[in-house]
Amino acid sequence: MSFEKLFKNKEDSRDDEMIRLSGSFLDSYLYSKFKNSGLYHSLYTDAAYFFKNDAVSLYGNYEYGHIFPLKDKISFMPYLTTGGLFNNDNNENDSTTRLDVGFGLSFLSWHNETKYKADWVVNRLKLEFRKKYAGNTADDKTVKLQLEVLF
């Protein structure tokens, strides 16, 4: 849980305060999970309330994949994914909704292990293809290339 202050910087930004709750559940990125072949699943959720704009943003994403270790501390993981969002944080407070499904390919690597501490940096490069099946967003299909650096 966090409380965040937004500062107006340019025309499309604004001053506001936000309370936010996010969480990641099920499997984690611990190397012990990825050093052997096996199934992986993860659920990520994020919810925010903007005080001045009286707006809400909700997001959730689920991944289900199979881990293939390639070599020491590098793994490949194809996965299926589905997600949803609700957001009315805009000038008109109109609701934006989207439910989608897709698949992705990712490479993961683990770094900075010491004698007394497990790997504390994880890199994940992923390419996703998603298709909307419900909602009112303008985009029907999405391709996303993303690099996550977790520590």
PDB file of C-alpha atoms in Angstrom:
ATOM      1  CA  MET A   1       0.000   0.000   0.000  1.00  0.00           C
ATOM      2  CA  SER A   2       1.298   3.459  -0.835  1.00  0.00           C
ATOM      3  CA  PHE A   3       0.207   7.061  -0.805  1.00  0.00           C
ATOM      4  CA  GLU A   4       1.509   9.018  -3.787  1.00  0.00           C
ATOM      5  CA  LYS A   5       1.546  12.684  -4.696  1.00  0.00           C
ATOM      6  CA  LEU A   6       1.265  13.596  -8.392  1.00  0.00           C
ATOM      7  CA  PHE A   7       2.778  16.879  -9.585  1.00  0.00           C
ATOM      8  CA  LYS A   8       1.654  18.787 -12.657  1.00  0.00           C
ATOM      9  CA  ASN A   9       4.525  18.868 -15.121  1.00  0.00           C
ATOM     10  CA  LYS A  10       3.043  19.483 -18.557  1.00  0.00           C
ATOM     11  CA  GLU A  11      -0.352  20.016 -20.155  1.00  0.00           C
ATOM     12  CA  ASP A  12      -1.511  16.384 -19.857  1.00  0.00           C
ATOM     13  CA  SER A  13      -0.525  15.987 -16.197  1.00  0.00           C
ATOM     14  CA  ARG A  14      -2.138  17.285 -13.010  1.00  0.00           C
ATOM     15  CA  ASP A  15      -1.707  17.720  -9.275  1.00  0.00           C
ATOM     16  CA  ASP A  16      -3.452  14.976  -7.314  1.00  0.00           C
ATOM     17  CA  GLU A  17      -3.041  12.531  -4.451  1.00  0.00           C
ATOM     18  CA  MET A  18      -3.475   8.796  -4.873  1.00  0.00           C
ATOM     19  CA  ILE A  19      -3.756   5.822  -2.552  1.00  0.00           C
ATOM     20  CA  ARG A  20      -2.591   2.594  -4.160  1.00  0.00           C
ATOM     21  CA  LEU A  21      -2.662  -1.090  -3.274  1.00  0.00           C
ATOM     22  CA  SER A  22      -0.795  -3.615  -5.422  1.00  0.00           C
ATOM     23  CA  GLY A  23       0.150  -7.213  -4.961  1.00  0.00           C
ATOM     24  CA  SER A  24       1.715 -10.173  -6.689  1.00  0.00           C
ATOM     25  CA  PHE A  25       0.510 -13.632  -5.723  1.00  0.00           C
ATOM     26  CA  LEU A  26       1.220 -17.316  -6.405  1.00  0.00           C
ATOM     27  CA  ASP A  27       4.699 -18.083  -7.844  1.00  0.00           C
ATOM     28  CA  SER A  28       7.592 -15.669  -7.427  1.00  0.00           C
ATOM     29  CA  TYR A  29      10.810 -15.147  -9.392  1.00  0.00           C
ATOM     30  CA  LEU A  30      12.990 -17.152  -7.009  1.00  0.00           C
ATOM     31  CA  TYR A  31      15.639 -19.020  -8.982  1.00  0.00           C
ATOM     32  CA  SER A  32      14.860 -22.231  -7.097  1.00  0.00           C
ATOM     33  CA  LYS A  33      11.497 -22.249  -8.928  1.00  0.00           C
ATOM     34  CA  PHE A  34      13.089 -21.798 -12.373  1.00  0.00           C
ATOM     35  CA  LYS A  35      16.149 -24.077 -12.230  1.00  0.00           C
ATOM     36  CA  ASN A  36      13.999 -27.090 -13.181  1.00  0.00           C
ATOM     37  CA  SER A  37      11.320 -27.481 -15.844  1.00  0.00           C
ATOM     38  CA  GLY A  38       7.843 -26.986 -14.521  1.00  0.00           C
ATOM     39  CA  LEU A  39       4.674 -24.955 -14.446  1.00  0.00           C
ATOM     40  CA  TYR A  40       4.525 -21.305 -13.420  1.00  0.00           C
ATOM     41  CA  HIS A  41       1.529 -19.125 -12.605  1.00  0.00           C
ATOM     42  CA  SER A  42       1.266 -15.602 -11.322  1.00  0.00           C
ATOM     43  CA  LEU A  43      -1.469 -13.132 -10.438  1.00  0.00           C
ATOM     44  CA  TYR A  44      -0.794  -9.382 -10.248  1.00  0.00           C
ATOM     45  CA  THR A  45      -3.357  -6.842  -9.048  1.00  0.00           C
ATOM     46  CA  ASP A  46      -3.273  -3.058  -8.750  1.00  0.00           C
ATOM     47  CA  ALA A  47      -5.930  -0.673  -7.429  1.00  0.00           C
ATOM     48  CA  ALA A  48      -5.713   3.103  -7.078  1.00  0.00           C
ATOM     49  CA  TYR A  49      -7.999   5.920  -5.967  1.00  0.00           C
ATOM     50  CA  PHE A  50      -7.329   9.536  -7.037  1.00  0.00           C
ATOM     51  CA  PHE A  51      -8.677  11.991  -4.458  1.00  0.00           C
ATOM     52  CA  LYS A  52      -8.977  15.260  -6.415  1.00  0.00           C
ATOM     53  CA  ASN A  53     -10.334  13.636  -9.566  1.00  0.00           C
ATOM     54  CA  ASP A  54     -12.557  11.227  -7.577  1.00  0.00           C
ATOM     55  CA  ALA A  55     -11.431   8.440  -9.914  1.00  0.00           C
ATOM     56  CA  VAL A  56     -10.543   4.757  -9.710  1.00  0.00           C
ATOM     57  CA  SER A  57      -8.049   2.606 -11.600  1.00  0.00           C
ATOM     58  CA  LEU A  58      -8.204  -1.207 -11.316  1.00  0.00           C
ATOM     59  CA  TYR A  59      -5.920  -3.692 -13.082  1.00  0.00           C
ATOM     60  CA  GLY A  60      -5.333  -7.429 -12.895  1.00  0.00           C
ATOM     61  CA  ASN A  61      -3.220  -9.885 -14.879  1.00  0.00           C
ATOM     62  CA  TYR A  62      -2.785 -13.672 -14.721  1.00  0.00           C
ATOM     63  CA  GLU A  63       0.010 -15.705 -16.357  1.00  0.00           C
ATOM     64  CA  TYR A  64       0.259 -19.477 -16.757  1.00  0.00           C
ATOM     65  CA  GLY A  65       3.403 -20.836 -18.333  1.00  0.00           C
ATOM     66  CA  HIS A  66       5.994 -23.569 -18.568  1.00  0.00           C
ATOM     67  CA  ILE A  67       9.606 -23.050 -17.516  1.00  0.00           C
ATOM     68  CA  PHE A  68      12.484 -24.357 -19.644  1.00  0.00           C
ATOM     69  CA  PRO A  69      15.940 -23.857 -18.078  1.00  0.00           C
ATOM     70  CA  LEU A  70      18.484 -23.054 -20.826  1.00  0.00           C
ATOM     71  CA  LYS A  71      21.763 -22.783 -18.927  1.00  0.00           C
ATOM     72  CA  ASP A  72      22.999 -21.625 -15.546  1.00  0.00           C
ATOM     73  CA  LYS A  73      20.573 -18.962 -14.286  1.00  0.00           C
ATOM     74  CA  ILE A  74      18.838 -18.378 -17.638  1.00  0.00           C
ATOM     75  CA  SER A  75      15.352 -19.721 -18.430  1.00  0.00           C
ATOM     76  CA  PHE A  76      12.859 -19.520 -21.279  1.00  0.00           C
ATOM     77  CA  MET A  77       9.141 -19.424 -20.525  1.00  0.00           C
ATOM     78  CA  PRO A  78       6.226 -19.427 -22.978  1.00  0.00           C
ATOM     79  CA  TYR A  79       2.970 -18.532 -21.248  1.00  0.00           C
ATOM     80  CA  LEU A  80      -0.722 -17.770 -21.641  1.00  0.00           C
ATOM     81  CA  THR A  81      -2.030 -14.565 -20.126  1.00  0.00           C
ATOM     82  CA  THR A  82      -5.313 -12.827 -19.446  1.00  0.00           C
ATOM     83  CA  GLY A  83      -6.043  -9.482 -17.878  1.00  0.00           C
ATOM     84  CA  GLY A  84      -8.571  -6.789 -17.218  1.00  0.00           C
ATOM     85  CA  LEU A  85      -8.758  -3.112 -16.426  1.00  0.00           C
ATOM     86  CA  PHE A  86     -11.239  -0.489 -15.331  1.00  0.00           C
ATOM     87  CA  ASN A  87     -10.324   3.182 -15.280  1.00  0.00           C
ATOM     88  CA  ASN A  88     -12.343   6.387 -15.019  1.00  0.00           C
ATOM     89  CA  ASP A  89      -9.353   8.667 -14.420  1.00  0.00           C
ATOM     90  CA  ASN A  90      -9.873  11.146 -17.261  1.00  0.00           C
ATOM     91  CA  ASN A  91     -11.337  14.629 -17.705  1.00  0.00           C
ATOM     92  CA  GLU A  92     -14.901  13.350 -18.225  1.00  0.00           C
ATOM     93  CA  ASN A  93     -14.703  10.488 -15.670  1.00  0.00           C
ATOM     94  CA  ASP A  94     -15.819   8.156 -18.464  1.00  0.00           C
ATOM     95  CA  SER A  95     -15.234   4.480 -17.766  1.00  0.00           C
ATOM     96  CA  THR A  96     -12.648   2.621 -19.806  1.00  0.00           C
ATOM     97  CA  THR A  97     -12.796  -1.175 -19.639  1.00  0.00           C
ATOM     98  CA  ARG A  98     -10.856  -3.988 -21.257  1.00  0.00           C
ATOM     99  CA  LEU A  99     -10.637  -7.768 -20.927  1.00  0.00           C
ATOM    100  CA  ASP A 100      -8.030  -9.529 -23.034  1.00  0.00           C
ATOM    101  CA  VAL A 101      -6.297 -12.847 -23.556  1.00  0.00           C
ATOM    102  CA  GLY A 102      -2.978 -13.663 -25.164  1.00  0.00           C
ATOM    103  CA  PHE A 103       0.313 -15.494 -25.128  1.00  0.00           C
ATOM    104  CA  GLY A 104       3.873 -14.487 -24.492  1.00  0.00           C
ATOM    105  CA  LEU A 105       7.492 -15.572 -24.649  1.00  0.00           C
ATOM    106  CA  SER A 106       9.980 -14.542 -21.990  1.00  0.00           C
ATOM    107  CA  PHE A 107      13.634 -14.949 -21.089  1.00  0.00           C
ATOM    108  CA  LEU A 108      14.659 -14.638 -17.452  1.00  0.00           C
ATOM    109  CA  SER A 109      18.100 -14.276 -15.857  1.00  0.00           C
ATOM    110  CA  TRP A 110      19.258 -14.058 -12.233  1.00  0.00           C
ATOM    111  CA  HIS A 111      22.243 -12.025 -10.973  1.00  0.00           C
ATOM    112  CA  ASN A 112      24.265 -10.848  -7.940  1.00  0.00           C
ATOM    113  CA  GLU A 113      24.189 -13.906  -5.720  1.00  0.00           C
ATOM    114  CA  THR A 114      26.613 -13.785  -2.796  1.00  0.00           C
ATOM    115  CA  LYS A 115      27.762 -16.365  -0.297  1.00  0.00           C
ATOM    116  CA  TYR A 116      25.112 -15.175   2.163  1.00  0.00           C
ATOM    117  CA  LYS A 117      22.348 -13.863  -0.071  1.00  0.00           C
ATOM    118  CA  ALA A 118      20.304 -15.367  -2.917  1.00  0.00           C
ATOM    119  CA  ASP A 119      20.149 -13.686  -6.327  1.00  0.00           C
ATOM    120  CA  TRP A 120      18.690 -10.251  -5.790  1.00  0.00           C
ATOM    121  CA  VAL A 121      18.430  -8.978  -9.363  1.00  0.00           C
ATOM    122  CA  VAL A 122      16.128 -10.671 -11.879  1.00  0.00           C
ATOM    123  CA  ASN A 123      15.798  -9.554 -15.506  1.00  0.00           C
ATOM    124  CA  ARG A 124      12.783 -10.588 -17.546  1.00  0.00           C
ATOM    125  CA  LEU A 125      12.435  -9.752 -21.228  1.00  0.00           C
ATOM    126  CA  LYS A 126       8.996 -10.581 -22.565  1.00  0.00           C
ATOM    127  CA  LEU A 127       7.118 -10.290 -25.827  1.00  0.00           C
ATOM    128  CA  GLU A 128       3.318 -10.512 -25.594  1.00  0.00           C
ATOM    129  CA  PHE A 129       0.508 -10.743 -28.131  1.00  0.00           C
ATOM    130  CA  ARG A 130      -2.933  -9.934 -26.700  1.00  0.00           C
ATOM    131  CA  LYS A 131      -6.474  -9.768 -28.110  1.00  0.00           C
ATOM    132  CA  LYS A 132      -9.367  -7.886 -26.536  1.00  0.00           C
ATOM    133  CA  TYR A 133     -12.529  -9.959 -26.061  1.00  0.00           C
ATOM    134  CA  ALA A 134     -14.595  -7.387 -24.139  1.00  0.00           C
ATOM    135  CA  GLY A 135     -14.510  -3.732 -23.208  1.00  0.00           C
ATOM    136  CA  ASN A 136     -14.602  -0.310 -24.807  1.00  0.00           C
ATOM    137  CA  THR A 137     -10.937   0.480 -25.524  1.00  0.00           C
ATOM    138  CA  ALA A 138     -10.113   1.387 -29.123  1.00  0.00           C
ATOM    139  CA  ASP A 139      -7.336  -1.164 -29.572  1.00  0.00           C
ATOM    140  CA  ASP A 140      -8.420  -4.687 -30.495  1.00  0.00           C
ATOM    141  CA  LYS A 141      -4.967  -6.313 -30.608  1.00  0.00           C
ATOM    142  CA  THR A 142      -1.823  -5.440 -28.703  1.00  0.00           C
ATOM    143  CA  VAL A 143       1.845  -6.369 -29.087  1.00  0.00           C
ATOM    144  CA  LYS A 144       4.025  -5.529 -26.101  1.00  0.00           C
ATOM    145  CA  LEU A 145       7.794  -5.782 -25.643  1.00  0.00           C
ATOM    146  CA  GLN A 146       8.719  -5.277 -21.999  1.00  0.00           C
ATOM    147  CA  LEU A 147      11.882  -5.438 -19.893  1.00  0.00           C
ATOM    148  CA  GLU A 148      11.434  -5.949 -16.165  1.00  0.00           C
ATOM    149  CA  VAL A 149      14.345  -5.432 -13.789  1.00  0.00           C
ATOM    150  CA  LEU A 150      13.380  -6.701 -10.341  1.00  0.00           C
ATOM    151  CA  PHE A 151      15.420  -6.322  -7.179  1.00  0.00           C
TER     152      PHE A 151
END
